[in-house]
Coordinates of C-alpha atoms in Angstrom, one line a residue:
X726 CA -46.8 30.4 -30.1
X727 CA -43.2 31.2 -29.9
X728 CA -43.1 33.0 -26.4
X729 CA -45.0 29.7 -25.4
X730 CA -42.4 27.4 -26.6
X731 CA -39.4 29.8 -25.1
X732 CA -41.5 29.2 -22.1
X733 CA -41.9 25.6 -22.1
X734 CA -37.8 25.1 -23.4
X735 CA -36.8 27.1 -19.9
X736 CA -38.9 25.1 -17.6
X737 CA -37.1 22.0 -19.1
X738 CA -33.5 23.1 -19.0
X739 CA -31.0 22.1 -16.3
X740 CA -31.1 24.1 -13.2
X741 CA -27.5 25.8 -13.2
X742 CA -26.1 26.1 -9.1
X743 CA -25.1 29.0 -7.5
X744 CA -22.5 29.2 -4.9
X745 CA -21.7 29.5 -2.0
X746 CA -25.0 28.3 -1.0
X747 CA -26.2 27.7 2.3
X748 CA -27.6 23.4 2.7
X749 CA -30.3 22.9 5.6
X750 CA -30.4 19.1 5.2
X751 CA -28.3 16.0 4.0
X752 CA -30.6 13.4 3.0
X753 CA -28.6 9.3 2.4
X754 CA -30.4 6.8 0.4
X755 CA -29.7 3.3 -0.4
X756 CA -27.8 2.1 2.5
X757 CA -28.5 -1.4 3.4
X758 CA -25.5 -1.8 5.7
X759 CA -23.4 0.7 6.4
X760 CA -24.4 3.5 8.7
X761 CA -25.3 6.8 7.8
X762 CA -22.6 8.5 10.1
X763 CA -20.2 7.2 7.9
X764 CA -21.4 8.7 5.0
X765 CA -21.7 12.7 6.9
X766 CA -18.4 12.0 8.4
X767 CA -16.2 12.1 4.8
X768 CA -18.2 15.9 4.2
X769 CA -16.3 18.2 4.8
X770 CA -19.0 20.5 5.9
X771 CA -22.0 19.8 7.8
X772 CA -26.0 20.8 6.8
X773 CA -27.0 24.6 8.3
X774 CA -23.7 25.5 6.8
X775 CA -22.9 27.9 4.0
X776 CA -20.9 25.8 1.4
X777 CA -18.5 26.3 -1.8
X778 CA -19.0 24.2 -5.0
X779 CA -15.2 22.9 -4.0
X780 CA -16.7 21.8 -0.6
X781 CA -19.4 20.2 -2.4
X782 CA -17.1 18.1 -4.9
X783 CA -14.8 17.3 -1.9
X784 CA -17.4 15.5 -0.2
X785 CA -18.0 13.3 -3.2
X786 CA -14.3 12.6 -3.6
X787 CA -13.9 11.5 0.2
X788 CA -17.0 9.2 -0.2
X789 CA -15.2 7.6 -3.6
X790 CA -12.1 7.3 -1.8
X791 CA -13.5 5.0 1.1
X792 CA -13.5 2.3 -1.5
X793 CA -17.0 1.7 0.3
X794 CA -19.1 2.2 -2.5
X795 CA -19.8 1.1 -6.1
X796 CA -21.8 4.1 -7.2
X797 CA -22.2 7.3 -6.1
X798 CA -24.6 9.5 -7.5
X799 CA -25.1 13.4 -6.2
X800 CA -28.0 16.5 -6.9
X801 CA -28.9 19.5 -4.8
X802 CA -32.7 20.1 -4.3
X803 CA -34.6 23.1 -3.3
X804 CA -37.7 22.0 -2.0
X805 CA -40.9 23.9 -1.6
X806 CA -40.8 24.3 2.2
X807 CA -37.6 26.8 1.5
X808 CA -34.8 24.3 2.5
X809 CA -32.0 23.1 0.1
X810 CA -31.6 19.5 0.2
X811 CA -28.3 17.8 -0.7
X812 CA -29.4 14.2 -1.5
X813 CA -26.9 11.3 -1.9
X814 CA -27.6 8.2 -3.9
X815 CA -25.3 5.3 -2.8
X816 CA -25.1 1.5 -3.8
X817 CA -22.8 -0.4 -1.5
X818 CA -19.5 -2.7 -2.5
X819 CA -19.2 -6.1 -0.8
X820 CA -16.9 -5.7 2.2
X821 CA -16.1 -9.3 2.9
X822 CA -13.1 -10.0 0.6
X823 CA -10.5 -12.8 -0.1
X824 CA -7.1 -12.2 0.3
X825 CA -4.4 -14.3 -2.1
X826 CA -0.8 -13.2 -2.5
X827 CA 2.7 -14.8 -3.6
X828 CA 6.2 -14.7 -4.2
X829 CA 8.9 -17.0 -5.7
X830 CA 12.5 -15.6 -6.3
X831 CA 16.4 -16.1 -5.3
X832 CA 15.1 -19.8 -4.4
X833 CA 12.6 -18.7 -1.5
X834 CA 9.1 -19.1 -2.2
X835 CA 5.4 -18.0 0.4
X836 CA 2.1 -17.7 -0.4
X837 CA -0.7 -15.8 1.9
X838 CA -4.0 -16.9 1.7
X839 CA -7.1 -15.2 3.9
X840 CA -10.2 -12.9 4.6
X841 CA -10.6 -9.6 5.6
X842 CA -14.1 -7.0 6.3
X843 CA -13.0 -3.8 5.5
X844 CA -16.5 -2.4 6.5
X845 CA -17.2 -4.3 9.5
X846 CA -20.6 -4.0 11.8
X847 CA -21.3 -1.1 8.8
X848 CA -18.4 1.6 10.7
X849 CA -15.9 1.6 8.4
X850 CA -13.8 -0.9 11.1
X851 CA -12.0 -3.5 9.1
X852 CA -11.0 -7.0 11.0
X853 CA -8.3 -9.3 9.1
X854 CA -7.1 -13.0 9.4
X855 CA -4.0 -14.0 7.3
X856 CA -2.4 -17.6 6.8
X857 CA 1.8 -17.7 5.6
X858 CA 3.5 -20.6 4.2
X859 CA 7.0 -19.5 4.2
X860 CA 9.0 -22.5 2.2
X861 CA 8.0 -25.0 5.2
X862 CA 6.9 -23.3 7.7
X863 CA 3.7 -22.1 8.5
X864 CA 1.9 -18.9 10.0
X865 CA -0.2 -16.4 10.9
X866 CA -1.4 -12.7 11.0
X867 CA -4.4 -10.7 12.5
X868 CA -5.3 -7.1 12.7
X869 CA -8.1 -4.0 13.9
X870 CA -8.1 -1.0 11.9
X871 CA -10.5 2.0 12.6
X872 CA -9.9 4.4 9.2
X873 CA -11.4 7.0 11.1
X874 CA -9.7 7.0 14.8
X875 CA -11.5 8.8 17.2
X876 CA -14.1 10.3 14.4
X877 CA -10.8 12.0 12.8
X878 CA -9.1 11.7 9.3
X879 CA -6.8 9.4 11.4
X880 CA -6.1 5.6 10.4
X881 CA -5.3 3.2 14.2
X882 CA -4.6 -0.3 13.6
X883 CA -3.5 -3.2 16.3
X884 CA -2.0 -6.2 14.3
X885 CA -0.3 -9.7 16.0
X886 CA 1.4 -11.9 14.1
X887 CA 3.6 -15.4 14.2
X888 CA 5.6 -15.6 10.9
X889 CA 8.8 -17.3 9.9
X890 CA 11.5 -16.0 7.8
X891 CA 14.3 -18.2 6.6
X892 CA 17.9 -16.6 5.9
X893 CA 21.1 -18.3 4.7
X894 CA 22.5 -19.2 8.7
X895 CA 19.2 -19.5 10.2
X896 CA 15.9 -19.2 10.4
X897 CA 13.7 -16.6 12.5
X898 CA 10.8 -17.1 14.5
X899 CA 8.4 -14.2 15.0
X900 CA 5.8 -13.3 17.8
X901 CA 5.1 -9.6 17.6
X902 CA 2.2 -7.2 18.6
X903 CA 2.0 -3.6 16.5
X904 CA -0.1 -0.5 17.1
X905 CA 0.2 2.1 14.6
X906 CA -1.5 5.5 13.7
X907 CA -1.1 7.8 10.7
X908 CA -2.9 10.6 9.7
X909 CA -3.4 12.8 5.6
X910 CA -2.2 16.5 6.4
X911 CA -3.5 16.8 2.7
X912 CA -3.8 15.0 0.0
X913 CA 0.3 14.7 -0.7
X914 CA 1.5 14.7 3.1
X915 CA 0.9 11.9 5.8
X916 CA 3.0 11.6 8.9
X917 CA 2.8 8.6 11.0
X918 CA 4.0 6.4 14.2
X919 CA 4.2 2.7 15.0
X920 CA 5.0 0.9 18.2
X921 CA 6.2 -3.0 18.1
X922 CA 7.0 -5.3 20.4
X923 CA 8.5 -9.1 19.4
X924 CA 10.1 -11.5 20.4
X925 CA 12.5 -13.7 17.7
X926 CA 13.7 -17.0 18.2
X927 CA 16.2 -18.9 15.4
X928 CA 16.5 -22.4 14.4
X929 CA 18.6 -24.3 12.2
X930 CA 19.0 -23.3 8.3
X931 CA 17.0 -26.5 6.0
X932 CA 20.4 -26.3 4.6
X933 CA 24.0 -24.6 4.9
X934 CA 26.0 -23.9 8.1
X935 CA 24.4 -22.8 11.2
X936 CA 25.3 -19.6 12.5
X937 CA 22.3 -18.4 15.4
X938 CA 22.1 -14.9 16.7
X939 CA 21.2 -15.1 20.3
X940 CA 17.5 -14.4 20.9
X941 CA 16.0 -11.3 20.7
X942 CA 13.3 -9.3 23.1
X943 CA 13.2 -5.7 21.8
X944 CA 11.1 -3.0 21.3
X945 CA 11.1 -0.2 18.2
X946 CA 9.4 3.0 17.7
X947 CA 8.9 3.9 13.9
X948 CA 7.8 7.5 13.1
X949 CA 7.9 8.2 9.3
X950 CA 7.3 10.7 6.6
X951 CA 5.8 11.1 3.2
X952 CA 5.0 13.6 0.1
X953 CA 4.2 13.2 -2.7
X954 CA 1.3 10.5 -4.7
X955 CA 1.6 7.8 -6.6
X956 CA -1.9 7.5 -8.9
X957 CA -3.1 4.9 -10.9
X958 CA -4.6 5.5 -14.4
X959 CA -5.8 1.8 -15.3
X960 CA -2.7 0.0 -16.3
X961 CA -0.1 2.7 -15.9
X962 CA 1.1 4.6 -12.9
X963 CA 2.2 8.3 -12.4
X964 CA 3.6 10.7 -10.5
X965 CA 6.1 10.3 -7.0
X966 CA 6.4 10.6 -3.5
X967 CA 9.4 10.6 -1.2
X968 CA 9.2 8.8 1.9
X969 CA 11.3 8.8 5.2
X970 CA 11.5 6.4 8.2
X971 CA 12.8 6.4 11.3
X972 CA 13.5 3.7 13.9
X973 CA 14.6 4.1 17.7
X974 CA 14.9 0.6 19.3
X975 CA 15.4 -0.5 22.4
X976 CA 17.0 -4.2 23.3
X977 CA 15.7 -6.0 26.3
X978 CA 17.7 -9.6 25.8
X979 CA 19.8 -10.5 23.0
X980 CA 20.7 -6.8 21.8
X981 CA 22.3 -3.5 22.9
X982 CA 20.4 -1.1 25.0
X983 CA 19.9 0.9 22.5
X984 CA 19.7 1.3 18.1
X985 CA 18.8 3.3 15.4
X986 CA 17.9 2.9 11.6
X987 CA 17.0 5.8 8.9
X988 CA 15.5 4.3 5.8
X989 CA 13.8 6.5 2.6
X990 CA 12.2 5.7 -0.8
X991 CA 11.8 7.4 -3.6
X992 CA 9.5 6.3 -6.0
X993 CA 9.0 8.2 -9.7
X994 CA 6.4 7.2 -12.4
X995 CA 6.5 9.1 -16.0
X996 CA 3.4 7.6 -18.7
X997 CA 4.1 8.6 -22.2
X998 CA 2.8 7.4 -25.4
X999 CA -0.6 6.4 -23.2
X1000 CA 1.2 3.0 -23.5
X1001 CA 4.0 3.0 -21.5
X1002 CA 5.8 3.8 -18.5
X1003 CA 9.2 4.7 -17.1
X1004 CA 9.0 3.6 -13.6
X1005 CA 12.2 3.8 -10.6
X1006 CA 12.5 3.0 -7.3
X1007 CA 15.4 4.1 -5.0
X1008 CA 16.2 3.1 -1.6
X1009 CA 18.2 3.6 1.0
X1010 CA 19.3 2.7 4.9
X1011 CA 22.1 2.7 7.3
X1012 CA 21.8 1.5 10.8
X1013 CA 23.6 1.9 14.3
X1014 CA 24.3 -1.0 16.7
X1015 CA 21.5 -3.0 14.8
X1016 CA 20.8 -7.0 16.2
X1017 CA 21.4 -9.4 13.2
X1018 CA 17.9 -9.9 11.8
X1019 CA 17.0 -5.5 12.3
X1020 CA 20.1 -5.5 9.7
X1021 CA 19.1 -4.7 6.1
X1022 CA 19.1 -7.8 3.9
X1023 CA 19.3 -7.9 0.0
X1024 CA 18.0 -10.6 -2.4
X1025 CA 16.2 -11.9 -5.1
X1026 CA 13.2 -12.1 -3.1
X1027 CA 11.7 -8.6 -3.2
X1028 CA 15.0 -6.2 -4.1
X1029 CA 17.6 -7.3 -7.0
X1030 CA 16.1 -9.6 -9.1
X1031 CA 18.5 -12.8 -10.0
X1032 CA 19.9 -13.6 -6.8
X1033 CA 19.5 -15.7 -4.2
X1034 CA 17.3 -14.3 -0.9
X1035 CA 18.9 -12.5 1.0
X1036 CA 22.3 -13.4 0.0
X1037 CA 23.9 -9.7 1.4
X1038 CA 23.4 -8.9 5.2
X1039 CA 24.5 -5.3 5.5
X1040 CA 24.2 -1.8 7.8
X1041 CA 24.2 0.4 4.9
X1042 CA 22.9 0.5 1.4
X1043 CA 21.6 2.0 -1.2
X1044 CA 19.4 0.4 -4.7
X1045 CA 17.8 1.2 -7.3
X1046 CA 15.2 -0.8 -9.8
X1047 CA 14.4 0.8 -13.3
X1048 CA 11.7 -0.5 -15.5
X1049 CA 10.3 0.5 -18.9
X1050 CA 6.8 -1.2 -18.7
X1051 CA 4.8 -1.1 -22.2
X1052 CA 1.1 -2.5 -22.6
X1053 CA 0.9 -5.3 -25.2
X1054 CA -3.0 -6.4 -25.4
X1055 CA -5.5 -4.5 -23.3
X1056 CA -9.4 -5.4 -23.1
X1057 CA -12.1 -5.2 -20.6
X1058 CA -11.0 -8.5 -18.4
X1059 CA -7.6 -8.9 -19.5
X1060 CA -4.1 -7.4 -20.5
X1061 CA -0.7 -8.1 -20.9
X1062 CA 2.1 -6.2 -20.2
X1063 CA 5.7 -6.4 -21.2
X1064 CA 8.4 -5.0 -18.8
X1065 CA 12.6 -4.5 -19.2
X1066 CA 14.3 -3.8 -16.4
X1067 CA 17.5 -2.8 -14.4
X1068 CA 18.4 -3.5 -10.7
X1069 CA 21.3 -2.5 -8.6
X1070 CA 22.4 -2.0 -5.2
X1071 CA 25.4 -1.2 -3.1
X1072 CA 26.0 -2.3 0.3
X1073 CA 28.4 -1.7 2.8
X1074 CA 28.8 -4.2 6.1
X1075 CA 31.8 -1.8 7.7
X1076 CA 34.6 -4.0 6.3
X1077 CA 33.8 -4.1 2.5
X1078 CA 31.4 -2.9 -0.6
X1079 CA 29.3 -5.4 -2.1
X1080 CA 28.1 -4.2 -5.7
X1081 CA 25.1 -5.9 -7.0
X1082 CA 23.6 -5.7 -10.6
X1083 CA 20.8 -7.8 -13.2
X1084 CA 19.1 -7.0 -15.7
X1085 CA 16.3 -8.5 -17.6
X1086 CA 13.2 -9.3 -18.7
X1087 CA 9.2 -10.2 -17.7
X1088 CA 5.5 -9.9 -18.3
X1089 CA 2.7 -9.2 -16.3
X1090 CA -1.0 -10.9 -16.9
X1091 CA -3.7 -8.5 -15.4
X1092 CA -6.9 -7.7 -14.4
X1093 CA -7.8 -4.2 -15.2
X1094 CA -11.2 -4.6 -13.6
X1095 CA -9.7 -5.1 -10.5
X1096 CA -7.2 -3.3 -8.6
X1097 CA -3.7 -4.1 -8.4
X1098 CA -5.0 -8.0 -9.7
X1099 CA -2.6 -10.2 -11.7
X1100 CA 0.8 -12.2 -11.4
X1101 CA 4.2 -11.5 -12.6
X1102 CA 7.0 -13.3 -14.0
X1103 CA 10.2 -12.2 -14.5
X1104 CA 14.0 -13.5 -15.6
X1105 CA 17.0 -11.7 -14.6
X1106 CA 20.5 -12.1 -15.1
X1107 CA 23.2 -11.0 -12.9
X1108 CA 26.4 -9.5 -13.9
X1109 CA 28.7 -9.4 -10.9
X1110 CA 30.5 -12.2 -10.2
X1111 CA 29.7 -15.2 -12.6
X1112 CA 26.2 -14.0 -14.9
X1113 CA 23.5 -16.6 -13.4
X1114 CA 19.7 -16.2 -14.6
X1115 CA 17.2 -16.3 -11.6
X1116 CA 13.6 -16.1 -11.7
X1117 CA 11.0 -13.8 -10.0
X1118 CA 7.2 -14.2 -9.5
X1119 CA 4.3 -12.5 -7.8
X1120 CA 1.1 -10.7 -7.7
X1121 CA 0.8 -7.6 -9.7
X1122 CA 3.7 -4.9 -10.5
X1123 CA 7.8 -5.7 -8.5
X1124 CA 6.8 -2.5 -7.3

């Protein structure tokens, strides 16, 4: 009786893996849409070859990291005929998604509204359509992206757009065309390029003096640099990266022959207390024989909370934002977070510094079932010059 029972209590237990092992076939069920290819393209091995258990979790991880897929589920089998059968159990996301995003601050305002497919005709292709109010003016952006260029761990993307963007003299009217590729050397490393062509036009400010720059036709090259990851533990943020940008332009009308810009970021995210976080940005840029508008520009907008968009025009500069970020109400659906903060810059147009500073306060309402879902609001107050409060809004996290 008791060998019997020994017997029956190993049939039933968990067959334990042993690797390496060699995998003859790779079996994909439950795709309605997307092709199969896609799936067997994220392995990092292929079937007939001998694989490690690390090669075998790695696949997994690509196929998560695609975004493609709501569930993901994983077993080897060793079938009668001899063969061992990796089988992959996969439940689809939606791919056609809406696109909302906004920002009010240092008395500019826009709002995006549109659609993209980020798994279009099932290939992992993603098409794009974008609408931009900018204060009064209106429009547009569209882009291409293959996320696996030529069948390689390579991201290619062709992107048009006509957009305004209103400064204190003028305001600048866009057409450009973009074609950029970037690649993952690993999972902290990705190097990249970007071509752009555009053409900008300016028209009178809505209010203030006048002051056009002559138009511009130019072309810039972008190659840039980053270590590092940032990840994303629910609410709260971790870790850094470091990244480094380089621009070679070249003037056709409206510019000199020929400029450069460097720019970097640093970003840093420290979680402690499993309810908080100590996050910083730093930037920094200097340019060389830059047209007006390829000139760096601070504000309130997206930079140094409190004043007015893009109130400093400048060649060189350097910021920083600090925030201490604390989760006040967490659930399912909803949470709240509180946020303190500190934002400062220096810039430095050739003739004179221009210190900025602000600090203050906001709260963030958000989504935790989606990613990076909710709206700010913030209220700074500046401290160089006469302290004036300013307000800041947008979609998710300042950055």
């Amino acid at each position: 009786m008791n060998t019997a029972l020994v017997l029956l209590m190993l049939a039933q237990a968990p067959t334990v893996e042993s690797w390496p092992q060699r995998v003859d076939v790779v079996e994909v069920k439950g795709l309605y849409w997307t092709k199969e290819f896609v799936v067997l393209r994220e392995l990092p091995w292929k079937a007939g070859q001998t694989i490690s258990q690390n090669d075998y979790e790695l696949g997994t991880t690509r196929l998560w990291n695609t975004d493609l897929f709501s569930q993901i589920a994983v077993k080897v089998e060793h079938r009668d005929d001899g063969k061992t059968v990796v089988v992959y159990d996969i439940e689809e996301r939606f791919s056609l998604n809406p696109l909302f995003s906004f920002g009010v601050g240092g008395g500019s305002w826009w709002f995006r509204v549109g659609a993209n497919d980020v798994n279009w005709l099932g290939r992992f292709l993603e098409w794009g359509v974008r609408y931009e109010r900018f204060g009064l003016y209106n429009g547009g952006q569209g882009w291409l992206r293959d996320y696996r260029l030529f069948n390689k761990r390579l991201v290619g993307t062709i992107h048009a757009e006509f957009l305004f963007r209103p400064r204190p003299e003028y305001t600048r009217r866009r057409m450009m065309g973009m074609v950029d590729v970037w690649g993952e050397l690993n999972d902290v490393t990705r190097v990249g390029a970007k071509l752009e062509v555009f053409r900008d036009e300016y028209i009178d400010p809505l209010e203030g003096t006048p002051l056009l720059p002559p138009e511009l036709f130019a072309g810039q090259l972008t190659t840039f640099q980053r270590i590092g990851r940032v990840d994303t533990v629910r609410l709260l943020q971790k870790g850094w990266s470091f990244e480094l940008r380089e621009v070679l332009g070249v003037g056709i009308i409206g510019s000199k022959p020929l400029y450069a810009q460097l720019f970097m970021e640093f970003l840093w995210f420290k979680e402690f207390l499993n309810r908080f976080n100590l996050a910083v940005r730093a930037q920094g840029g200097m340019s060389v024989d830059a047209p007006t508008e390829q000139k760096f520009y601070l504000g309130g907008l997206d930079l140094i909370r409190g004043y007015t968009d893009s109130i400093v025009r400048t060649e060189r500069f350097a910021l920083a934002n600090v925030e201490l970020r604390g989760i006040i109400f967490d659930s399912m659906w909803f949470a709240i977070m509180g946020a303190a903060f500190v934002d400062g810059a220096i810039a430095d147009d050739g003739r004179q510094l221009t210190p900025m500073l602000s600090v203050g306060g906001g709260v963030r309402l958000l989504i935790p079932r989606f990613v990076k879902t909710g709206v700010r609001a913030d209220v700074a107050v500046t401290l160089t010059g006469i302290p004036t409060p300013g307000f800041s809004f947008g979609v998710y996290q300042f950055f």
